[in-house]
Each structure stands twice: as C-alpha cells, then as structure tokens.
CSV table of C-alpha atoms in Angstrom, one decimal:
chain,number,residue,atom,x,y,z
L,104,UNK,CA,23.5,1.1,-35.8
L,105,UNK,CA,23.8,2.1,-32.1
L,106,UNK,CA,25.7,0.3,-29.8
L,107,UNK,CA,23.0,-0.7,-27.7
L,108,UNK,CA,20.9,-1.7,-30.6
L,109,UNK,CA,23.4,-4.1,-31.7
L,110,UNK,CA,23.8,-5.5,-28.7
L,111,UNK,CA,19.9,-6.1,-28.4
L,112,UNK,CA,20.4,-8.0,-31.5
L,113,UNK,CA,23.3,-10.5,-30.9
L,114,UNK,CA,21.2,-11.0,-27.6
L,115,UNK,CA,18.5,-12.3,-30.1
L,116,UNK,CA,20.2,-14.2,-32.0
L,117,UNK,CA,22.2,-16.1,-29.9
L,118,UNK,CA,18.9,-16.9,-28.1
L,119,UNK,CA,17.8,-18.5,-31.5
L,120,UNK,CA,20.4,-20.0,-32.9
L,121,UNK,CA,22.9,-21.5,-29.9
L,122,UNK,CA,22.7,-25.1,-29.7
L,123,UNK,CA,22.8,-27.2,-26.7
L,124,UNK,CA,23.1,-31.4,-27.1
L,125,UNK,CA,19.8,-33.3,-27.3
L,126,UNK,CA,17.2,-29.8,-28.0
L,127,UNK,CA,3.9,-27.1,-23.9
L,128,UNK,CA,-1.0,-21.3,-23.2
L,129,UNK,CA,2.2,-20.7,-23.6
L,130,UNK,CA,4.6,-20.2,-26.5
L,131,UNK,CA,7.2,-22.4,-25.5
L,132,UNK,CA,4.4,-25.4,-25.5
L,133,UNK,CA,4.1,-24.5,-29.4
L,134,UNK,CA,7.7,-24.3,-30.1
L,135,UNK,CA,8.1,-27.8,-28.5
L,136,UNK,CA,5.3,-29.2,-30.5
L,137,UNK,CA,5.9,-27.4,-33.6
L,138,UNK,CA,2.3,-26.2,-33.8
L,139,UNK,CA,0.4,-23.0,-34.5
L,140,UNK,CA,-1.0,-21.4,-31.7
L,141,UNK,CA,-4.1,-21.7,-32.8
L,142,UNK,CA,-4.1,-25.5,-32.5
L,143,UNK,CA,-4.8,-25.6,-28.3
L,144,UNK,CA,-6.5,-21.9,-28.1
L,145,UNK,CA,-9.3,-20.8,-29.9
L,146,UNK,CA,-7.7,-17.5,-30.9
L,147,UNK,CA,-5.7,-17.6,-34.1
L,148,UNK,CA,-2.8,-15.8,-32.7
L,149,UNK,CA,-3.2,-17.8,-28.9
L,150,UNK,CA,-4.5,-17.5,-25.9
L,151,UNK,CA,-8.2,-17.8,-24.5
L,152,UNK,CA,-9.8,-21.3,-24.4
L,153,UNK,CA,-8.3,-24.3,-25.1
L,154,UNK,CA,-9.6,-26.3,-27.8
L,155,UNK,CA,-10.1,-30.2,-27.9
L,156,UNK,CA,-6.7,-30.8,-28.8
L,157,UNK,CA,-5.4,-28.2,-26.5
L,158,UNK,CA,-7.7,-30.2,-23.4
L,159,UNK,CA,-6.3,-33.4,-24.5
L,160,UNK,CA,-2.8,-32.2,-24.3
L,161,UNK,CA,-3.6,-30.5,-21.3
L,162,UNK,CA,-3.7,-33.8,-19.3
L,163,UNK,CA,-1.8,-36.5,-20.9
L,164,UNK,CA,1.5,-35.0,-22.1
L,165,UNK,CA,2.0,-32.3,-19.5
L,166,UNK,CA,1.6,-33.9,-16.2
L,167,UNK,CA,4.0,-35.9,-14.5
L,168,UNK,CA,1.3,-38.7,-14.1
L,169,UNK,CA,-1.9,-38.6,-15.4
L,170,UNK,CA,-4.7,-40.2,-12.8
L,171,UNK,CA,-7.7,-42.3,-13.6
L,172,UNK,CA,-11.0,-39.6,-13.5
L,173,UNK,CA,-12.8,-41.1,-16.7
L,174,UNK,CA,-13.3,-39.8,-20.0
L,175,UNK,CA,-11.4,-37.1,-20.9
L,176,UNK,CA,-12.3,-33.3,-19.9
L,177,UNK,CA,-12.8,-31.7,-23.3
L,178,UNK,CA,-14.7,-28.9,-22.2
L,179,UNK,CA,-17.3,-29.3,-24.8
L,180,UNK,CA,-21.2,-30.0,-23.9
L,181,UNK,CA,-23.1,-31.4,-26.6
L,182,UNK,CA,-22.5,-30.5,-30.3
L,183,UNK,CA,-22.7,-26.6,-29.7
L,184,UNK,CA,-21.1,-25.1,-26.4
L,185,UNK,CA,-18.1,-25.5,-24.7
L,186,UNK,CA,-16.6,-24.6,-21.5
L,187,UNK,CA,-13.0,-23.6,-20.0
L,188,UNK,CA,-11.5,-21.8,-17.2
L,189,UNK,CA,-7.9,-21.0,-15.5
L,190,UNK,CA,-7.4,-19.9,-11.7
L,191,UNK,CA,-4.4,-18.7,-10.3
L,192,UNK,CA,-3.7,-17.8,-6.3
L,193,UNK,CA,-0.3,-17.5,-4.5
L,194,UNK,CA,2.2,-15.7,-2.6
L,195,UNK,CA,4.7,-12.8,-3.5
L,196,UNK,CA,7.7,-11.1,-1.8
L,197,UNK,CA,9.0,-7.7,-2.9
L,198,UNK,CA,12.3,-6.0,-1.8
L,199,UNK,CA,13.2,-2.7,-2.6
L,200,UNK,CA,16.6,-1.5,-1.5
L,201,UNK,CA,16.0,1.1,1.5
L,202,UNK,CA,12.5,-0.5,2.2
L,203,UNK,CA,10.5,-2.3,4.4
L,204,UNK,CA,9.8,-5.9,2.1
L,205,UNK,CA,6.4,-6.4,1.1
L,206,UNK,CA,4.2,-9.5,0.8
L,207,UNK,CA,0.8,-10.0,-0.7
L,208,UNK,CA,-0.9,-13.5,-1.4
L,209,UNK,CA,-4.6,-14.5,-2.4
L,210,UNK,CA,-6.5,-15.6,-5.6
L,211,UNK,CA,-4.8,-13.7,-8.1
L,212,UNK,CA,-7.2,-14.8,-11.2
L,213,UNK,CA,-10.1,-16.6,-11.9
L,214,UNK,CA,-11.1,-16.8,-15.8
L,215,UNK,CA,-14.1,-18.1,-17.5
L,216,UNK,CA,-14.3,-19.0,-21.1
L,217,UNK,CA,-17.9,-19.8,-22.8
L,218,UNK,CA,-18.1,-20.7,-26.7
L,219,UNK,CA,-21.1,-21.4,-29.0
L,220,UNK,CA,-20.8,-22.7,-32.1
L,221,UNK,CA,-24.0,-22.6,-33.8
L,222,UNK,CA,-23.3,-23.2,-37.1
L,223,UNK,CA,-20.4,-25.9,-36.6
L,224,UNK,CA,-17.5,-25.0,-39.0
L,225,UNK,CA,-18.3,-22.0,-39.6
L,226,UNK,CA,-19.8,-19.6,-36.9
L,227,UNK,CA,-18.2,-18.9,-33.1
L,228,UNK,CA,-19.4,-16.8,-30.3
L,229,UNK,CA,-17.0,-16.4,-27.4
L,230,UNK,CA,-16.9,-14.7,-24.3
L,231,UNK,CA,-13.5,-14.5,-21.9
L,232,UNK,CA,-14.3,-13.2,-18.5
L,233,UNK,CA,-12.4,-11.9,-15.4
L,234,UNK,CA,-14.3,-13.5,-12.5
L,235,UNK,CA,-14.5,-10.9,-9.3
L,236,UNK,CA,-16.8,-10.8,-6.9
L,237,UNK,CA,-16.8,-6.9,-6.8
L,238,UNK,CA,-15.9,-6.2,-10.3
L,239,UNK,CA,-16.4,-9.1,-12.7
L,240,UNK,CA,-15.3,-7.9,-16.6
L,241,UNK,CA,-15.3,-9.3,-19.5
L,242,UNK,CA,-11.6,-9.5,-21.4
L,243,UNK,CA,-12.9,-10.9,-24.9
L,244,UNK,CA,-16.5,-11.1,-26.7
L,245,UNK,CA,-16.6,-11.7,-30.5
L,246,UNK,CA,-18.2,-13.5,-33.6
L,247,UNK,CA,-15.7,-15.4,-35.7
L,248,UNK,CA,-17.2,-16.5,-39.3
L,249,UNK,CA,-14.8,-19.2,-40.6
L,250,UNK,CA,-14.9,-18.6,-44.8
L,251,UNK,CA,-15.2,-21.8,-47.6
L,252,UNK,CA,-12.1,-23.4,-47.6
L,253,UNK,CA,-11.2,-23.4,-43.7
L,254,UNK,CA,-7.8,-21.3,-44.2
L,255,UNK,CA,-9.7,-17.7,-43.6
L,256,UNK,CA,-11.9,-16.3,-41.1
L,257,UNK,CA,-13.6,-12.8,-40.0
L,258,UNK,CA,-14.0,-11.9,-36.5
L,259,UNK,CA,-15.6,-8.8,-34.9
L,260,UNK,CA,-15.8,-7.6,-31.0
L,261,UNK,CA,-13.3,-7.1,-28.2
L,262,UNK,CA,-10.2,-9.5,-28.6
L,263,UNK,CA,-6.7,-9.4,-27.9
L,264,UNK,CA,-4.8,-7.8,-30.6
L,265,UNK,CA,-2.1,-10.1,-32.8
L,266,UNK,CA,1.7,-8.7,-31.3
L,267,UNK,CA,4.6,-10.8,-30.6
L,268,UNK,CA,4.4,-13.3,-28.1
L,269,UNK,CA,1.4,-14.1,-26.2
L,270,UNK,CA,3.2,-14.9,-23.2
L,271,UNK,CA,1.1,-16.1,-20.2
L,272,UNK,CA,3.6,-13.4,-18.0
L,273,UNK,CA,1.7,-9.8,-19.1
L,274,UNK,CA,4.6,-8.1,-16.6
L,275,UNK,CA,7.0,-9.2,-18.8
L,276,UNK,CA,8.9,-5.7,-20.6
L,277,UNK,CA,7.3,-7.2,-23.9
L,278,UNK,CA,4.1,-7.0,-23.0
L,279,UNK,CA,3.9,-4.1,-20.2
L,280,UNK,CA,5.9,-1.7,-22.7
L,281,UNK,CA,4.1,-2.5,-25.6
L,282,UNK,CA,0.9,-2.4,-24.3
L,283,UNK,CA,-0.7,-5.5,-25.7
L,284,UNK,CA,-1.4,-8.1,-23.2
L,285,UNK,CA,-4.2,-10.2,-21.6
L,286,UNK,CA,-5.5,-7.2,-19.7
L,287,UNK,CA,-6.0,-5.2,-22.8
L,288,UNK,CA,-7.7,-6.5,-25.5
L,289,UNK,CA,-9.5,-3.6,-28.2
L,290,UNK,CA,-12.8,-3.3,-30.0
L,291,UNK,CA,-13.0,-4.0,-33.7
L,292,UNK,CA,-12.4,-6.9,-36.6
L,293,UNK,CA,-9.7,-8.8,-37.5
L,294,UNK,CA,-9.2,-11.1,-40.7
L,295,UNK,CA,-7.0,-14.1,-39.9
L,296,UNK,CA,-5.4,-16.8,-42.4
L,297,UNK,CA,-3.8,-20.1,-41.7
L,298,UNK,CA,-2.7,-22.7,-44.3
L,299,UNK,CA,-0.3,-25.0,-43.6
L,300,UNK,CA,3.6,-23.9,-41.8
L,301,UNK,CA,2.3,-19.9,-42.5
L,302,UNK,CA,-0.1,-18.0,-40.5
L,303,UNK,CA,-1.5,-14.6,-40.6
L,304,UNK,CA,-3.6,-11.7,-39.0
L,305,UNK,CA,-4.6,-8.5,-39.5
L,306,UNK,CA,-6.9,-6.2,-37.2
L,307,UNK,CA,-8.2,-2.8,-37.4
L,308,UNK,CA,-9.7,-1.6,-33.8
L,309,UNK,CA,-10.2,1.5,-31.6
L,310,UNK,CA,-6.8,2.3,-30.2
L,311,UNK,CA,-8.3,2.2,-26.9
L,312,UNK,CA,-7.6,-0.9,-25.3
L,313,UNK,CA,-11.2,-1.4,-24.6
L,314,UNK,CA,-11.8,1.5,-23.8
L,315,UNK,CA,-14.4,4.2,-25.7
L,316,UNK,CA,-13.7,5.7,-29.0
L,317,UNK,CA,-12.0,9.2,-28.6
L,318,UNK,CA,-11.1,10.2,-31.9
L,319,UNK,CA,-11.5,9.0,-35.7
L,320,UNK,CA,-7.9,7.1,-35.5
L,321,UNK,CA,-7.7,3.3,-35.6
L,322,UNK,CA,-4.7,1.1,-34.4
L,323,UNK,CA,-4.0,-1.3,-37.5
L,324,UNK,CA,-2.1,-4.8,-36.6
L,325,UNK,CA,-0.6,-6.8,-38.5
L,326,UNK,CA,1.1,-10.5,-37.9
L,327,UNK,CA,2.9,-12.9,-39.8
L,328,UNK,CA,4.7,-16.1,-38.9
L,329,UNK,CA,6.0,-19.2,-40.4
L,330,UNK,CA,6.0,-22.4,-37.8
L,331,UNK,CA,7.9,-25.8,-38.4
L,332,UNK,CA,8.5,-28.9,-36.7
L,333,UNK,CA,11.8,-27.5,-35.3
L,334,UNK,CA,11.8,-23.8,-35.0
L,335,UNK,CA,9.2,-20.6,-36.0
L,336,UNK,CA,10.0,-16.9,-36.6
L,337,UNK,CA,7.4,-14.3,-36.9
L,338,UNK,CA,6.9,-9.9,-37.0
L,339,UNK,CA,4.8,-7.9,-35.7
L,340,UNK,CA,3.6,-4.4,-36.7
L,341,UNK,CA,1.3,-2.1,-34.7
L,342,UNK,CA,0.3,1.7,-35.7
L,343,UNK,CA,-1.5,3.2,-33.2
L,344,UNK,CA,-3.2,6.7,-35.0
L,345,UNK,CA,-4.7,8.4,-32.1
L,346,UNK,CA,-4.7,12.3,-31.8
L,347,UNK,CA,-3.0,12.2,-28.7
L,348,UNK,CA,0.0,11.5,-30.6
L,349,UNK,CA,0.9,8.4,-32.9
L,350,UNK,CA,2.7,5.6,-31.6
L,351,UNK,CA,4.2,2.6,-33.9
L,352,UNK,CA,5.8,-0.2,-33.5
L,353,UNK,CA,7.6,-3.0,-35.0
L,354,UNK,CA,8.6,-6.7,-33.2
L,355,UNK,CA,10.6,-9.9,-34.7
L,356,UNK,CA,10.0,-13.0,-32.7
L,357,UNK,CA,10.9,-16.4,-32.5
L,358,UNK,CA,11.0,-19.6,-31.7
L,359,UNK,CA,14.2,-22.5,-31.6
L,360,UNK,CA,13.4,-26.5,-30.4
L,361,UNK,CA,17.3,-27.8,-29.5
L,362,UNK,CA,16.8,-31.4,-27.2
L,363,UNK,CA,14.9,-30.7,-24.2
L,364,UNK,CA,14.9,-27.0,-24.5
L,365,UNK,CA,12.6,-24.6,-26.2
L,366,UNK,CA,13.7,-21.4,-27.0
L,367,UNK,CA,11.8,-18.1,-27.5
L,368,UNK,CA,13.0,-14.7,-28.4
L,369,UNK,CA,11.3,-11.2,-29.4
L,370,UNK,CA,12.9,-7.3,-29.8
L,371,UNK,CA,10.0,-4.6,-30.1
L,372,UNK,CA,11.2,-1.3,-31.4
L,373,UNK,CA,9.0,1.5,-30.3
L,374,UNK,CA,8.3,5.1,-31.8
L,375,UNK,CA,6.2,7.1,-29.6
L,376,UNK,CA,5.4,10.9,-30.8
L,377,UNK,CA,2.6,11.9,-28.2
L,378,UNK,CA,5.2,11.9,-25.2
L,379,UNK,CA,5.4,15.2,-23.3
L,380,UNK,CA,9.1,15.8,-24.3
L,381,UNK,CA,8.2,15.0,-28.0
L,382,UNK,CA,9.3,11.6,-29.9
L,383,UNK,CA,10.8,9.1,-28.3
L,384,UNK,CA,12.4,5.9,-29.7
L,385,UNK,CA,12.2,2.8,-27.2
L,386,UNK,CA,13.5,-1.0,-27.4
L,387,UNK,CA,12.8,-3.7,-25.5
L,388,UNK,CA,13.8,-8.0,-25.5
L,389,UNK,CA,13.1,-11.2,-24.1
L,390,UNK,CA,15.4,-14.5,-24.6
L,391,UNK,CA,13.6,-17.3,-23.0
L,392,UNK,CA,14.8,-20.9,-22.2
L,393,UNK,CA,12.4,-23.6,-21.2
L,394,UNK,CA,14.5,-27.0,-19.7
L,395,UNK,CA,11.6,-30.2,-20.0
L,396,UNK,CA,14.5,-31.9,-18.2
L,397,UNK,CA,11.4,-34.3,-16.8
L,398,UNK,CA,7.8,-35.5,-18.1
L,399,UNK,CA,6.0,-32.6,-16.2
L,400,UNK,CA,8.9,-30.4,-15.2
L,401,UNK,CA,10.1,-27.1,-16.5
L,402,UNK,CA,13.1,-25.1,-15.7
L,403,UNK,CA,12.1,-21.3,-17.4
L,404,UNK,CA,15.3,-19.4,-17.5
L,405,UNK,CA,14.4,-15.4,-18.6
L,406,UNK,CA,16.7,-12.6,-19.5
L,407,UNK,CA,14.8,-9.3,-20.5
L,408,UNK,CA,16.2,-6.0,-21.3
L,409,UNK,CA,14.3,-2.4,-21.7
L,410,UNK,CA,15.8,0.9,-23.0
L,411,UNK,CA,12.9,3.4,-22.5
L,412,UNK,CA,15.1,6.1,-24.3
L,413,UNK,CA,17.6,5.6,-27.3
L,414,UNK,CA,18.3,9.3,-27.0
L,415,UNK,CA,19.0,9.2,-23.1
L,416,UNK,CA,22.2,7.2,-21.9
L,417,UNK,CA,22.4,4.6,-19.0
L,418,UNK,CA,18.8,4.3,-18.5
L,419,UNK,CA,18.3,0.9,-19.4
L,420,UNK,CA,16.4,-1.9,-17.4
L,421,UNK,CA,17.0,-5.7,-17.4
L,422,UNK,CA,15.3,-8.4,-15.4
L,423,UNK,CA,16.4,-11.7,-14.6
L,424,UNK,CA,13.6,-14.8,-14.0
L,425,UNK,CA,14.6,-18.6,-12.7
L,426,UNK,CA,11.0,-20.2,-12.5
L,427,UNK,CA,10.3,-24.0,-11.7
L,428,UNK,CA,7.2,-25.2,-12.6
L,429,UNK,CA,6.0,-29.1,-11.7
L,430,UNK,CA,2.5,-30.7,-13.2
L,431,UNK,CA,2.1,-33.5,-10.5
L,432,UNK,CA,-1.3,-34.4,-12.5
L,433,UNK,CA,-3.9,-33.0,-14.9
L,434,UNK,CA,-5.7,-29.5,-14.4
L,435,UNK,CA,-2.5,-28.5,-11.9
L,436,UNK,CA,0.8,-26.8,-12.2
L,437,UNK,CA,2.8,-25.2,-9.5
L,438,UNK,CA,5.2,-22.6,-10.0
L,439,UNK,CA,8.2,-21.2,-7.8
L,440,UNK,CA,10.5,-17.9,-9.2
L,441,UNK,CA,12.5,-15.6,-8.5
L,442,UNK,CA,13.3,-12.5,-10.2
L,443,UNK,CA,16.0,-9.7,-10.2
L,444,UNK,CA,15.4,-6.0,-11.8
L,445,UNK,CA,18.0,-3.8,-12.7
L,446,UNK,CA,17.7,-0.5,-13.3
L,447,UNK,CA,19.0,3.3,-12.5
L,448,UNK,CA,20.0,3.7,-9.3
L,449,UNK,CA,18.1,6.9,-8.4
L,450,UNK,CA,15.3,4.7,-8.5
L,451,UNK,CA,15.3,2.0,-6.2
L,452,UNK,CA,12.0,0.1,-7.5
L,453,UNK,CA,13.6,-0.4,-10.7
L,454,UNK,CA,16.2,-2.8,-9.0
L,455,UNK,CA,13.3,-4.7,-6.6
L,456,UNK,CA,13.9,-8.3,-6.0
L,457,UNK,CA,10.5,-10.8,-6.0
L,458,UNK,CA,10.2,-14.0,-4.4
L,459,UNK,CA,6.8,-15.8,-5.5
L,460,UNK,CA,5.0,-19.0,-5.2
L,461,UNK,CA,1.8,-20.2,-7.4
L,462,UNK,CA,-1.2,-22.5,-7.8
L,463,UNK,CA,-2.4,-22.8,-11.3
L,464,UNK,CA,-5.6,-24.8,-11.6
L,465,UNK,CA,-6.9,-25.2,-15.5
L,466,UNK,CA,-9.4,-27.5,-17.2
C-alpha cells in the first residue's frame, strides 16, 4: 500500500470513528436522523423533491423558529401531483495569488420539481428542471413503477446515477472528479431495493451524462448501504465502458452521529484508461463535520484531498471549507464560507482562496 494511499485511509477512518462528548438534501440531515435518503427525496439514492416527510421536516425541525403561515406546505395538490422547488442567489470572492480578485453574485439556481402519481403506490412521473430564462433544461425525467411488496421498484429516463454521497456541494473533489453530480444525470433504468436498515441500486445508462449515445458501451452502477439509528456505511461501484477508453471506479462512504455532530466520509479510487498518456490511477476524499451546536445552526467543517496521479509525485490537491449556515424560519437558510485550495505551485488557481455568501429559499 502506497504511502499516500494509506494516509487517505487513516484520514477516513478517523473521520468515522473519533468521538467527541455528547455526538438534517443533504447527507449529514440523514446521518443525524438515521434515515435512508430516500425518506425526504423522492429518489432512492437522494436528491430531487422532497417528499411529505422531507416538507414536514423542512419547517419544523430545521429552523430556528418556525412562524405561524397555516397548514403545513407539503407540496402535494390533490391526490395525484405534487410540487417543489429550491433557489439559490449570492455573492463570491476569488483570490488567486498574482491576480487581480474576482467577484460574481446573482441568482445562482432556480430548480423546479413536478411529480404525478397516477396510480398511487405504484406509478411516478417526475420531472427536475433547471429554470433559466435563456436556457431552461431539464436535469431529471423518469417513470418509476414501485413492484408488490413496496421494497422494489423500476425506473427508466434521465436521473442522477447512485455514487457516493449526494452532496448538495457538486464542486466538491468527490463529485467534480468523479463525474456524478447534480449537473449530470444519464439516460437509462435503474432497479432499486429498500427493506428495512439496507438499501440498494443498480443502474445501467448511456455513459453520456445526458448526453447522446456514441457507442454500444453502457456505464453500469451499483450502490449498496446499510443505515442505523447511529451511524451508516455504504460502496459505490461505477464502470464506465465507452470506446473512448474505459474508466472504473470504486467509493466507500460513510456516515458517524457522535452528540451534536454528524459526520460523513467517502474515498473514490479512480482507473481511467482513455487518458492521452494511457492509464491513470486517481484518489480522492472528503471528511465532513456538521456542529448542530443550536436548533437551526450548523457549523460544516470540510477537509478534502485529490491525487489526480498515483504514478506522479507531489501533485496532490486539498481544500479546506468553514461554512456557517443559520435557518432563521421555514423555506430559508443562509450560508457564509470560506474556503482554502492547495495545490502545486506552478499553478496558482489550484491554491485560490473563496469568500462566499448565500440565500437558499426551498419549499
């Protein structure tokens, strides 16, 4: 085992297994809830529209306060559609050594989420969309069929693939080197399980992250993880078969509840063979702390680290995250971060600094 590889690990494993005294999509939410994704987001893996539960939650246990507007938003209208959306507008500072420091501010998202459920139970249409005036696009469209029994179900369409974490941050080295995020989803079917503290999915799809079919290869995914009251642990595999060259990949990930903090951890080990200089073996981490020091405060503490090369020495990239976010009331979060990159020195963007402020308005 290479040195760097073991460090990677003890990284993750500390992240999991440390233990401070005493011990809310995003993952962290689940970890302090000990639920499955699945139970606030209608995906089975996460993300998307939140479900009853996950509106519920939404305003009475995040918020500092919760104010009197009535019944409760649930998002659903009548027995057979439902309704959800997220948007997200702020401010950003960039420095990069021997620069000029940018800035750039402005409505950074606005999502839309439509479901239809026909056949109560049993059959779901869904539709995620990307809301621009210029260039609206649609991130997810599929038809779930939930099977007898309620533990499987078949879906078919666009839909974000089952890797890892499904962290609400798609910059993060998890999601940006990987490839699987919320700006990527894929064309084909998945078949998903669920019974009890295990969970499963399996998808076969393009290869193309949305994109148009360029060859007879398929990228097959599999996920599998087991979730308890306390703590969860999961893996990931991903085989991309494409004739521009096959890439795989393999992830552990995990989740650890210690007092007020929730933990999360993942390591992705990458093969890639269709890289101009031939194969190349990549790793990359994230150890995640989440302080709920206060009924609607969060202290996110993030160390990530990315080795684009095994074979290539001192290239390695970390980043460092401190990000405060306050729910003064239900459907709004604020956030305020900063973050530190590290990387070679010949290249100054990989040791930028950003300063950011954001508006998060959900229902």
């Amino acid at each position: 085992m290479s040195e760097r590889m073991l460090r990677v690990l003890i990284v993750l494993i500390a992240g999991l297994l440390v233990h401070v005294q005493g011990a809310h999509a995003e993952p962290y939410i689940a970890v302090q809830k000990g639920m499955h994704c699945s139970t606030c987001h209608v995906s089975p893996s996460g993300g998307g529209k939140r479900t009853v539960y996950g509106n519920v939650y939404m305003q009475t246990e995040m918020p500092a306060r919760t104010l009197d507007m009535g019944e409760l938003w649930t998002g659903e209208f009548g027995n057979y559609i439902a309704v959800g959306g997220n948007a997200r507008g702020g401010w950003q500072r960039t420095d990069v050594p021997a620069s000029p420091s940018t800035t750039d501010s402005g409505l950074d998202e606005f999502l839309a989420y439509l479901e239809i459920t026909p056949f109560k139970s049993y059959l779901t249409l869904y539709i995620d969309a990307r809301l621009r005036p210029d260039d609206p696009v649609v991130r997810e469209q599929w038809a779930r069929v939930n099977l007898p029994g309620g533990h499987w179900s078949v879906r078919a369409g666009e839909f974000f693939l089952p890797f890892g974490l499904r962290l609400q941050d798609d910059d993060a080295f998890i999601r940006q080197v990987s490839g699987i995020n919320m700006n990527t989803p894929d064309t084909g079917w998945e078949l998903a399980w669920e019974r009890d503290a295990w969970s499963a999915q399996f998808a076969v799809t393009r290869g193309t992250a949305g994109g148009p079919e360029i060859d007879s290869g398929k990228q097959y995914s599999l996920q599998v993880s087991r979730v308890t009251n306390n703590w969860r642990v999961g893996g990931s595999l991903n085989l991309n078969d494409s004739s521009a060259g096959d890439r795989r990949m393999h992830g552990v990930f995990g989740g650890l509840q210690t007092g007020p903090v929730a933990w999360l951890a993942e390591i992705d080990y990458i093969v890639d063979d269709g890289t101009p200089t031939g194969k190349r073996n990549l790793w990359t981490s994230l150890v995640e702390a989440n302080y709920g020091y206060r009924k609607g405060h969060n202290l996110k503490l993030t160390y990530e680290w990315f080795d684009p090369d095994d074979n290539v020495s001192n290239d390695e990239q970390t980043r460092l995250s401190v990000v405060f976010e306050y729910s003064p009331f239900q459907f709004l979060q604020a956030r305020i971060g900063y973050r530190d990159f590290s990387g070679i020195p010949q290249n100054p963007a990989q040791n930028r600094e950003q300063a950011f402020a954001e508006l998060h308005i959900a229902f």
